[in-house]
PDB file of C-alpha atoms and ligand atoms in Angstrom:
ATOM      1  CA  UNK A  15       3.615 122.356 -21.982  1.00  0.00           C
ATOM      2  CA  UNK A  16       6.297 121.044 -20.156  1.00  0.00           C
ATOM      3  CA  UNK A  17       5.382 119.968 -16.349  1.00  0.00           C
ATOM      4  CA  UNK A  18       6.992 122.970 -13.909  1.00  0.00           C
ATOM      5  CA  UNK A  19       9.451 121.330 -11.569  1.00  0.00           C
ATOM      6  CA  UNK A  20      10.107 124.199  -9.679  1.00  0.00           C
ATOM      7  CA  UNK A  21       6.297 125.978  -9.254  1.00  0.00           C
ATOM      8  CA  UNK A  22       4.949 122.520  -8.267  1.00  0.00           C
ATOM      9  CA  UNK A  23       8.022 121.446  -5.626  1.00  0.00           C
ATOM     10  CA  UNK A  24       7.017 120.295  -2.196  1.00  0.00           C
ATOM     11  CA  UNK A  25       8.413 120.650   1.243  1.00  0.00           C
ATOM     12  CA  UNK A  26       9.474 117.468   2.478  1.00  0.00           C
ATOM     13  CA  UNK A  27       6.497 118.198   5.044  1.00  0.00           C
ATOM     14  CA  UNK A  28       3.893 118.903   2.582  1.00  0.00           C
ATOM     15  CA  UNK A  29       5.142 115.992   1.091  1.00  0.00           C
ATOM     16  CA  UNK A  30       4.728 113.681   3.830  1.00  0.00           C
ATOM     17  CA  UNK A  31       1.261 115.084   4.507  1.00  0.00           C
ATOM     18  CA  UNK A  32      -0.113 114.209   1.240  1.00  0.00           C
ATOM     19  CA  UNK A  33       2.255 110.830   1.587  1.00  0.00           C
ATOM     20  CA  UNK A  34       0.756 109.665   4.876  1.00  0.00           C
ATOM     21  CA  UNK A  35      -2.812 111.052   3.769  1.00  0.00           C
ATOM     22  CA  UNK A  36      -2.996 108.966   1.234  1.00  0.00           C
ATOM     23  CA  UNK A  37      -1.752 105.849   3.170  1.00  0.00           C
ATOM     24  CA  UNK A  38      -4.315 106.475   5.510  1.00  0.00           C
ATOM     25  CA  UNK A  39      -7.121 107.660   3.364  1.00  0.00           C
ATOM     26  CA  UNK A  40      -7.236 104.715   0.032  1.00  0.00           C
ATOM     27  CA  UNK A  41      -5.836 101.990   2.612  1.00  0.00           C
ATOM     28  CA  UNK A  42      -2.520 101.810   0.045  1.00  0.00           C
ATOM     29  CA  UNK A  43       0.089  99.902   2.528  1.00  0.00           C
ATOM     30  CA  UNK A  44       3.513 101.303   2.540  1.00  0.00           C
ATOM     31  CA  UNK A  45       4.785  97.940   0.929  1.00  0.00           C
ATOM     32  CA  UNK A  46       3.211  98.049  -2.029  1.00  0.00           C
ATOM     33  CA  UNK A  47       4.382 101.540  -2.546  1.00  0.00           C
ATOM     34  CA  UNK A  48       7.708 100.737  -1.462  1.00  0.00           C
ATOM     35  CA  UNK A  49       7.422  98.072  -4.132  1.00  0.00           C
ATOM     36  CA  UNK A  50       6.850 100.507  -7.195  1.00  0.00           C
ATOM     37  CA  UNK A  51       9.729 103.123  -5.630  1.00  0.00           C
ATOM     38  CA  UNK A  52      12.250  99.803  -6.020  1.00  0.00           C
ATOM     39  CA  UNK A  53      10.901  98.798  -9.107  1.00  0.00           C
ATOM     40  CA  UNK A  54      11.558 102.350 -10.941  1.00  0.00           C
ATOM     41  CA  UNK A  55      14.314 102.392  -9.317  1.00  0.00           C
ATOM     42  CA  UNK A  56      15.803  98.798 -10.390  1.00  0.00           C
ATOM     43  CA  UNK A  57      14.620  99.715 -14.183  1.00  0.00           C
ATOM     44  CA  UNK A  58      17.047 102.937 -14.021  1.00  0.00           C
ATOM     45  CA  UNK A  59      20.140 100.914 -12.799  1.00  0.00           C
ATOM     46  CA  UNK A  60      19.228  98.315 -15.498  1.00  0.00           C
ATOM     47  CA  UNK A  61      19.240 100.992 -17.989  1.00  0.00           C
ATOM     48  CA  UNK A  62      22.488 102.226 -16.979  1.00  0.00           C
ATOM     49  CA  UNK A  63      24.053  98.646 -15.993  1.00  0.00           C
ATOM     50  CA  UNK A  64      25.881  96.618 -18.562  1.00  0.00           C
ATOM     51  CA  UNK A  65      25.071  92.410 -18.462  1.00  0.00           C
ATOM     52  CA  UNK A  66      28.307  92.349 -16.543  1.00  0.00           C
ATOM     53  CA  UNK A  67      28.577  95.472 -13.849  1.00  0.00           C
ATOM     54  CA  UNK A  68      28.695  95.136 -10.488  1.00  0.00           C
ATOM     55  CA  UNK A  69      25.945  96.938  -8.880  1.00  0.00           C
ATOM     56  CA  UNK A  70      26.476  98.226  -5.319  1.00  0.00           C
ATOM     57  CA  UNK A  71      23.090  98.601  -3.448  1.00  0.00           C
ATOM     58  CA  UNK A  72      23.608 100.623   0.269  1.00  0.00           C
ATOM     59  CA  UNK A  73      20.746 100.546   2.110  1.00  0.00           C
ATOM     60  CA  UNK A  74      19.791 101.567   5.640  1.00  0.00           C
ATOM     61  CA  UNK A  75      17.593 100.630   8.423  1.00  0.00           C
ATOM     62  CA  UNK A  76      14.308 102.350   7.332  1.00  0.00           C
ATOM     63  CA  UNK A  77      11.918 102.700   4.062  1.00  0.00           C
ATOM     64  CA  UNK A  78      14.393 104.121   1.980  1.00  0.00           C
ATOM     65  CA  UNK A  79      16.716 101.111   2.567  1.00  0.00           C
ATOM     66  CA  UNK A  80      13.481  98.941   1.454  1.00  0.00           C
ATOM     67  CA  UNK A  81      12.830 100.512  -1.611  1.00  0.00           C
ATOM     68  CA  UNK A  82      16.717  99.699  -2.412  1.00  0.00           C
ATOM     69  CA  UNK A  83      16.605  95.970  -0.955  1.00  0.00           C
ATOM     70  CA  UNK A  84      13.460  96.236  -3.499  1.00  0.00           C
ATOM     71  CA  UNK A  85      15.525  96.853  -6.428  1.00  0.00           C
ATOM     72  CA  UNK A  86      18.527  94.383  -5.331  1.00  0.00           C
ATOM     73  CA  UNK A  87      15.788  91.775  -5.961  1.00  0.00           C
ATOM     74  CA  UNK A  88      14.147  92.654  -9.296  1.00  0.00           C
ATOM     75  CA  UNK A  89      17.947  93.294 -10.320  1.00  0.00           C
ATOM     76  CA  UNK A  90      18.902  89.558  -9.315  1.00  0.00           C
ATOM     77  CA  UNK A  91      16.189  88.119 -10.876  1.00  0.00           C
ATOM     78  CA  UNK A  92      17.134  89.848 -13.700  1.00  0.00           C
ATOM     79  CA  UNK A  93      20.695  88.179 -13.593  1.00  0.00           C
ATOM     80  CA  UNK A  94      22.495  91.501 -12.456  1.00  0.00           C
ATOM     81  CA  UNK A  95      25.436  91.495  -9.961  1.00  0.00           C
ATOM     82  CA  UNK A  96      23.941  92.591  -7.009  1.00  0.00           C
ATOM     83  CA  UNK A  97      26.020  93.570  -3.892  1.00  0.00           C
ATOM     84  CA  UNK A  98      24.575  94.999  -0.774  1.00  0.00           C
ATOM     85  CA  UNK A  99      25.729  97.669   1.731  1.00  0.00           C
ATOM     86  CA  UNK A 100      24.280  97.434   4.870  1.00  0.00           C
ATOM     87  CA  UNK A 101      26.373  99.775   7.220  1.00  0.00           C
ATOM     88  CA  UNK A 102      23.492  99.746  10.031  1.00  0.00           C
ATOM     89  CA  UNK A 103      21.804  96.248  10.516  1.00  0.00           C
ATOM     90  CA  UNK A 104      18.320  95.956   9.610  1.00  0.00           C
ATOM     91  CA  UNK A 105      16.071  95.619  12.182  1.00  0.00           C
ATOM     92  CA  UNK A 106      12.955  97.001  11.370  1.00  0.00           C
ATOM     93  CA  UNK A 107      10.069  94.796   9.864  1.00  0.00           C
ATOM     94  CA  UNK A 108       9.803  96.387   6.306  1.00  0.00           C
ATOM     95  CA  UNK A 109      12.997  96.799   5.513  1.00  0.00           C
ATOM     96  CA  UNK A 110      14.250  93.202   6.727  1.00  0.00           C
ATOM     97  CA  UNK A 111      11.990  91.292   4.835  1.00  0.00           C
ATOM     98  CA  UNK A 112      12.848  92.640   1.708  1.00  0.00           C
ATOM     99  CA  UNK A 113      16.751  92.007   3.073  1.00  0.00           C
ATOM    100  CA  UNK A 114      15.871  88.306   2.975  1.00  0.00           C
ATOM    101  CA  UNK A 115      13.639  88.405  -0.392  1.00  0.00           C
ATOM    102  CA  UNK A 116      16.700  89.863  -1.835  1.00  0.00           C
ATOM    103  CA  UNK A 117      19.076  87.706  -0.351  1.00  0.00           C
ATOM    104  CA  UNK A 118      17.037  84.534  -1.237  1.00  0.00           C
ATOM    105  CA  UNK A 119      17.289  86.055  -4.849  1.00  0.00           C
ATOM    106  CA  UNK A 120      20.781  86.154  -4.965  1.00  0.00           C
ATOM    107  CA  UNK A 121      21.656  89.443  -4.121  1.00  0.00           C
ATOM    108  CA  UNK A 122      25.251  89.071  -2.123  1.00  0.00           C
ATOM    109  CA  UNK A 123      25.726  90.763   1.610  1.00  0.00           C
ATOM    110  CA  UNK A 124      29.144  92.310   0.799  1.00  0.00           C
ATOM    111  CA  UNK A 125      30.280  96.037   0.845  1.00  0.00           C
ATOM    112  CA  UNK A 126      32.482  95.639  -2.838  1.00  0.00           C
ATOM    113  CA  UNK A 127      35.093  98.666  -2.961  1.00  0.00           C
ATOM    114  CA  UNK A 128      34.988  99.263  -6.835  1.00  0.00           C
ATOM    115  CA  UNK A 129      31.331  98.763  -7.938  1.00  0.00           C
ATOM    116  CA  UNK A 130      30.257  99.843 -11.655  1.00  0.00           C
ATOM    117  CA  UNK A 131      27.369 101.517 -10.117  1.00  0.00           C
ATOM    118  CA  UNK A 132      26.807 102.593  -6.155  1.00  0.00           C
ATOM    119  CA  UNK A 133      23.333 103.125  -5.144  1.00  0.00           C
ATOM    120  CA  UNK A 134      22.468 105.099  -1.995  1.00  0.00           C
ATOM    121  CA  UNK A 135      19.060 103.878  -0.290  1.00  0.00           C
ATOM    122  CA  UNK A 136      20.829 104.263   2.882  1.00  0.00           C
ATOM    123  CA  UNK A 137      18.923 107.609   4.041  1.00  0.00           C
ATOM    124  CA  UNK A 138      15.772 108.881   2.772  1.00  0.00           C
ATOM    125  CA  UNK A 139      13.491 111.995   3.827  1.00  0.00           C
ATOM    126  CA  UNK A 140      13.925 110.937   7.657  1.00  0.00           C
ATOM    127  CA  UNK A 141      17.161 111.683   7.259  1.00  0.00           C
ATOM    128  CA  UNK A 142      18.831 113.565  10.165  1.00  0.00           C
ATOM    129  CA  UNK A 143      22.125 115.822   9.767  1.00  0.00           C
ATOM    130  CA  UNK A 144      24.805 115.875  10.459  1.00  0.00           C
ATOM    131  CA  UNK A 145      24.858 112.281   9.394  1.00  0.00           C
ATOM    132  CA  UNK A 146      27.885 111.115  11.627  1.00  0.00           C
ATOM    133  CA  UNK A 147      31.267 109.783  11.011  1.00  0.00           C
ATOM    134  CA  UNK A 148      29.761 106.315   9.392  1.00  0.00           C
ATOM    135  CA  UNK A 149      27.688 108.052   6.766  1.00  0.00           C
ATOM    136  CA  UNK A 150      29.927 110.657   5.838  1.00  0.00           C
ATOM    137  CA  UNK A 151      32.983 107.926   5.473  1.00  0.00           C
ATOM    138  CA  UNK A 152      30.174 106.039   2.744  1.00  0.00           C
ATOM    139  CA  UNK A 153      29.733 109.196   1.004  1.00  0.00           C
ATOM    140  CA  UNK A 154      33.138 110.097   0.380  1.00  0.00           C
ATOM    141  CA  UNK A 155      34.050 106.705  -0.357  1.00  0.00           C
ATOM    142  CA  UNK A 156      31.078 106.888  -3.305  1.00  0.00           C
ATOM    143  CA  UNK A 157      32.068 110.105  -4.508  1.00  0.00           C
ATOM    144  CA  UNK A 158      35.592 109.616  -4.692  1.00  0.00           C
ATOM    145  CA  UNK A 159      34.945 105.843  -6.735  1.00  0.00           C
ATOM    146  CA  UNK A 160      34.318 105.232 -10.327  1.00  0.00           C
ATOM    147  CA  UNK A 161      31.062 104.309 -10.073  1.00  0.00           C
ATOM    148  CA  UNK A 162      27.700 105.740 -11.628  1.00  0.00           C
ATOM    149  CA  UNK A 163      25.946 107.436  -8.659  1.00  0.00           C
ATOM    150  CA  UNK A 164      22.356 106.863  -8.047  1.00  0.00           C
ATOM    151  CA  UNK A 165      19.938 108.315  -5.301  1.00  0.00           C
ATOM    152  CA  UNK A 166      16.711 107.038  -4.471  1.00  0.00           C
ATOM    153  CA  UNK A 167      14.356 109.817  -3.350  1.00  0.00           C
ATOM    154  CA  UNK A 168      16.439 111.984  -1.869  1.00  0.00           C
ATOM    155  CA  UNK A 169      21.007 112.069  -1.979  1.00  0.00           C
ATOM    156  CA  UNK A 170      22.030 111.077   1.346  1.00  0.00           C
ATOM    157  CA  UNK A 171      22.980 114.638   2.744  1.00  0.00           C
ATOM    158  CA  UNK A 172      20.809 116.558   1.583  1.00  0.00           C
ATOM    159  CA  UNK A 173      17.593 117.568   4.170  1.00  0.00           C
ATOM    160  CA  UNK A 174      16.412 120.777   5.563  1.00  0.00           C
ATOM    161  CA  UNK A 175      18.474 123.357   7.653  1.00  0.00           C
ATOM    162  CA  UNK A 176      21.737 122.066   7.378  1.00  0.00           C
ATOM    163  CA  UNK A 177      24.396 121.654   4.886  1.00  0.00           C
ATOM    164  CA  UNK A 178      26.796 118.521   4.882  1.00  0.00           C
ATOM    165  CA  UNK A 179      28.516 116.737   2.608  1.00  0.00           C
ATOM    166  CA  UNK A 180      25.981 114.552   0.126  1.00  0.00           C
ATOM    167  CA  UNK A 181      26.002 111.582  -1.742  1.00  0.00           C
ATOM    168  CA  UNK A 182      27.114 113.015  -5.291  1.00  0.00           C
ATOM    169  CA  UNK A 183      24.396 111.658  -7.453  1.00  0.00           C
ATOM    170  CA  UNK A 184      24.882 111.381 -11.318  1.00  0.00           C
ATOM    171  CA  UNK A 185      21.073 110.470 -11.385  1.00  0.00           C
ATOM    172  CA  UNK A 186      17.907 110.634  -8.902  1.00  0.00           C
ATOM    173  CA  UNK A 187      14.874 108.733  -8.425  1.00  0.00           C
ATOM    174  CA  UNK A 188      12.797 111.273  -6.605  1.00  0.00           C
ATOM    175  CA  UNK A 189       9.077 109.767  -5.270  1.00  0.00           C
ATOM    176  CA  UNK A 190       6.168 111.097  -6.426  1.00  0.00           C
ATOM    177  CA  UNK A 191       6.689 114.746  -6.070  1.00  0.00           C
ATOM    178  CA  UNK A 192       9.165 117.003  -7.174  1.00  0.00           C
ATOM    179  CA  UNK A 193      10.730 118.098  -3.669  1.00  0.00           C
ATOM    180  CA  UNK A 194      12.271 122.355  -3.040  1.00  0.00           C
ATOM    181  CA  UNK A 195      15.286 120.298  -1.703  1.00  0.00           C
ATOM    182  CA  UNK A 196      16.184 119.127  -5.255  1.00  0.00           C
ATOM    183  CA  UNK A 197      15.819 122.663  -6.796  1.00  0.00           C
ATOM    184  CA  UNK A 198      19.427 123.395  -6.490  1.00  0.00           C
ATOM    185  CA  UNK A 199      20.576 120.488  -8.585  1.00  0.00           C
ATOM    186  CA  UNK A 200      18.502 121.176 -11.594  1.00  0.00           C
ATOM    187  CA  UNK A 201      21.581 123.813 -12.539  1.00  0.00           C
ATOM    188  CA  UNK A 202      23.548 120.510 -12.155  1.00  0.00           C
ATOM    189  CA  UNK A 203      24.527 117.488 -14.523  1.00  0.00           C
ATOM    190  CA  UNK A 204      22.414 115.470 -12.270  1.00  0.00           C
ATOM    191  CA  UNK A 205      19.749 113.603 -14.215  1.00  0.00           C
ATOM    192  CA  UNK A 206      16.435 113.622 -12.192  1.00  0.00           C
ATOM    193  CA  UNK A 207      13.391 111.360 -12.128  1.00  0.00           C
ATOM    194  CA  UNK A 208       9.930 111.432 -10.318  1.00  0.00           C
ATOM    195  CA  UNK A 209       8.113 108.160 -10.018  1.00  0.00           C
ATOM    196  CA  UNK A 210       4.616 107.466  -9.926  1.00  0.00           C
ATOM    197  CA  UNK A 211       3.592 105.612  -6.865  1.00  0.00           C
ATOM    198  CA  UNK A 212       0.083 105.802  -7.389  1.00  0.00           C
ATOM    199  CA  UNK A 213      -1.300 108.554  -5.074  1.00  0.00           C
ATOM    200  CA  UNK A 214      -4.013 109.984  -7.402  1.00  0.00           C
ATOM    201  CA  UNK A 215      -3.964 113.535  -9.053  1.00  0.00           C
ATOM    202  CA  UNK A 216      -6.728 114.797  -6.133  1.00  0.00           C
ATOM    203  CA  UNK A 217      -4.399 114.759  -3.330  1.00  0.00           C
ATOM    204  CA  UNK A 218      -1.849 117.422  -5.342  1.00  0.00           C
ATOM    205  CA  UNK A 219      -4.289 119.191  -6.496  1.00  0.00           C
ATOM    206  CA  UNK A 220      -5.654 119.551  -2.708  1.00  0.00           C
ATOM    207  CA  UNK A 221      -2.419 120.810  -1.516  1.00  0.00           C
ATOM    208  CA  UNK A 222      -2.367 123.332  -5.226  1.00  0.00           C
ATOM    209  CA  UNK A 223       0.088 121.899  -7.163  1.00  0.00           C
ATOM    210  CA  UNK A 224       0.403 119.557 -10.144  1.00  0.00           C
ATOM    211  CA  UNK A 225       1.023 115.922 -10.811  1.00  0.00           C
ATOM    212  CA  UNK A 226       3.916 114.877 -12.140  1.00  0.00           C
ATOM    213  CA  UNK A 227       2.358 113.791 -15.812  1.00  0.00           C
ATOM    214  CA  UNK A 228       2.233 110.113 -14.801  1.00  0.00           C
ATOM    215  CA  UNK A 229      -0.227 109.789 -16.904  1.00  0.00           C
ATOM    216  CA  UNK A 230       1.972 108.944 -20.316  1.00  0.00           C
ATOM    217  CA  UNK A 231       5.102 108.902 -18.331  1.00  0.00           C
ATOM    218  CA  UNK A 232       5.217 106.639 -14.709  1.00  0.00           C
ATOM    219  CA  UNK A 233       8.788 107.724 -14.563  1.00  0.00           C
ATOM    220  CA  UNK A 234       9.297 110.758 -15.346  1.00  0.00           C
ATOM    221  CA  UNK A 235      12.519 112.143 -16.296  1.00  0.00           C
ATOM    222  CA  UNK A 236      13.003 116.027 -15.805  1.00  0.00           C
ATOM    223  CA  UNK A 237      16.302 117.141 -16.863  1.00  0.00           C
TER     224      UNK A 237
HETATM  225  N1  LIG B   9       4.741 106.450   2.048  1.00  0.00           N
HETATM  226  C1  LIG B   9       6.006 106.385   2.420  1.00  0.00           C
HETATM  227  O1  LIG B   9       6.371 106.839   3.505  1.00  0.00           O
HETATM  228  C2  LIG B   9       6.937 105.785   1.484  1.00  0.00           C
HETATM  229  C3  LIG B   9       8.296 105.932   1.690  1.00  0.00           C
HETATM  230  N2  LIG B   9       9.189 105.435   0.863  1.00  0.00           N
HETATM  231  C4  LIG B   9      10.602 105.663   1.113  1.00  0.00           C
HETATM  232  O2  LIG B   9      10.855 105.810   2.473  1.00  0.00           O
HETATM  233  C5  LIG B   9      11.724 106.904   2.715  1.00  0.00           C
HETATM  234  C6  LIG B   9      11.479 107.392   4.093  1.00  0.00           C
HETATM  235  O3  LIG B   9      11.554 106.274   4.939  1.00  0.00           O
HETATM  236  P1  LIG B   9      11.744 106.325   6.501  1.00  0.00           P
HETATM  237  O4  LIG B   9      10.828 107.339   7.061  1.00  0.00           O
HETATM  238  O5  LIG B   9      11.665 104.930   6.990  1.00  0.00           O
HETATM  239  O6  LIG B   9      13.201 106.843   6.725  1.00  0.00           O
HETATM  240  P2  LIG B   9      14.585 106.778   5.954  1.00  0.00           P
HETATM  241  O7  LIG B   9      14.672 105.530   5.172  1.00  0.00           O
HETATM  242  O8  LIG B   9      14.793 108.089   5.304  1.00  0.00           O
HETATM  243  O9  LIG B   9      15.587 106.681   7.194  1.00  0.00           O
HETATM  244  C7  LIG B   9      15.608 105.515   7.980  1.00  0.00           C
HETATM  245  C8  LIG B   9      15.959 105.759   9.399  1.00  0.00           C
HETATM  246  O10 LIG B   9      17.311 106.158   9.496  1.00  0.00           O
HETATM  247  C9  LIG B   9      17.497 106.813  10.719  1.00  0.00           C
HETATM  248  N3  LIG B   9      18.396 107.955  10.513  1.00  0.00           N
HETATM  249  C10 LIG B   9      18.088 109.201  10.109  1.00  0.00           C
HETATM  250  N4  LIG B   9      19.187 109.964  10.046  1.00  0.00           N
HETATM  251  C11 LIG B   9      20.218 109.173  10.409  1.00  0.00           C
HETATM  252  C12 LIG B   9      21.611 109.393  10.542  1.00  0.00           C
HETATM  253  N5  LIG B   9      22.162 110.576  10.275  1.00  0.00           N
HETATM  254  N6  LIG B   9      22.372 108.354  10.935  1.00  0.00           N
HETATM  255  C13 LIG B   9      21.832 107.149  11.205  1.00  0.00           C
HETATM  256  N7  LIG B   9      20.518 106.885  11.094  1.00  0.00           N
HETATM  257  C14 LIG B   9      19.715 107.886  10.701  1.00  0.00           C
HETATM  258  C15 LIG B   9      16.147 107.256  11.233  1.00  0.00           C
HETATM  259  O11 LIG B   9      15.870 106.512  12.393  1.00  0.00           O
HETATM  260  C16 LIG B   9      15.204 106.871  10.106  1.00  0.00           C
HETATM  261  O12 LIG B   9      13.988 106.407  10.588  1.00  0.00           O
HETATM  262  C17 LIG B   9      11.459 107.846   1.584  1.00  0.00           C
HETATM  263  O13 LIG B   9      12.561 108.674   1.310  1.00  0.00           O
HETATM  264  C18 LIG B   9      11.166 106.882   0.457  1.00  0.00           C
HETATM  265  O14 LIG B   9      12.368 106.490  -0.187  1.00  0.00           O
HETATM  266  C19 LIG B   9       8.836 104.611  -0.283  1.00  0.00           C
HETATM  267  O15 LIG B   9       9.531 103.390  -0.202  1.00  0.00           O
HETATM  268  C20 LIG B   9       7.411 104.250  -0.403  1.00  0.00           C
HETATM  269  C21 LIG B   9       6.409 105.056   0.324  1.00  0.00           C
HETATM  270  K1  LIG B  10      18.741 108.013  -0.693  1.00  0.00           K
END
């Protein structure tokens, strides 16, 4: 039977309860998952990359942004073209060391206007709208481009109670869970993933819902 995206999608704060329970609970530091996120996440952009794209990776100052700077790096070592977008510096501990893993990889600090593919790590679930002038000039800059569009976790733009203009993803690497947010876009051409980041099947079934079936499938690709 085919898993039920919709009867088994989380709020983003039941979500972050099971997220942070976890953490807390099996000692699993936010690194290592941060580490898996960017690692599905790099294996999608290789999959849609060709030897010679040009692979824009925006990422912000949080763990979104890591997961992102994450990918940059497995995608350098794999002998991608790897451009970063950093529109707010990186300051936080996370977040800037992967910024210098990637870097040391190869991965080049420059905002390229006509990438092949444009991935947005800038925001994640903290994400606050309205997202302000800086974000919403990124956004329309990616939708209006070329590019292939991916999301990791969550398109920037799209939280609870508000509406703004989003980050236009052609595909999304959601974490985990499937998320109520993401409903909406299953009527869409957008191709949607959940990745497994290792929280075990207990904690869903705690909060009455399903795992994603990680079990055969670590990524799992929905529609
Ligand atoms: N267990 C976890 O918490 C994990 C989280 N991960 C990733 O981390 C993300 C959440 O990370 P964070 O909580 O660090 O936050 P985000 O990366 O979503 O956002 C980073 C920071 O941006 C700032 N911000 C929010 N709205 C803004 C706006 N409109 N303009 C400018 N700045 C704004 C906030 O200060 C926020 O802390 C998830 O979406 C997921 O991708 C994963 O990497 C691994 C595990
Ligand atoms: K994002």
């Amino acid at each position: 039977m085919k898993y039920d995206f919709i009867a088994n999608a989380l709020s983003l704060q039941a979500f972050k309860e099971m997220d942070y329970k976890a953490v807390a609970e099996l000692a699993l530091p936010i690194e290592l998952m941060m580490e898996n996120a960017g690692l599905h996440l790099a294996r999608v952009i290789a999959r849609k990359a060709s030897p010679k794209s040009t692979i824009l990776i925006g990422a912000g100052n949080g763990n979104n942004g890591g997961g992102g700077l994450v990918a940059a790096r497995r995608l350098a070592a794999w002998g991608y073209n790897v451009y970063l977008d950093l529109p707010i510096e990186i300051t936080k501990e996370l977040p800037l060391q992967q910024l210098k893993r990637a870097l040391l990889y190869g991965a080049k600090r420059e905002a390229i206007k006509n990438p092949d593919v444009w991935v947005d790590a800038y925001l994640g679930f903290s994400q606050k709208l309205p997202l302000g002038n800086l974000f919403e000039t990124i956004i329309a800059k990616a939708n209006s481009a070329n590019a292939i569009r991916i999301s990791l976790d969550l398109p920037m733009g799209i939280s609870e109670g508000d509406s703004s203009p989003r980050f236009n993803a052609d595909h999304i690497i959601t974490l985990a869970a499937p998320k109520k947010l993401l409903i909406p876009l299953l009527e869409t051409d957008t191709q949607i993933y959940i990745a497994d980041l290792g929280i075990p099947e207990k904690y869903y079934g705690d909060i009455g819902v399903a795992m994603p079936p990680f079990a055969k499938e670590q990524l799992y690709f929905v529609s």
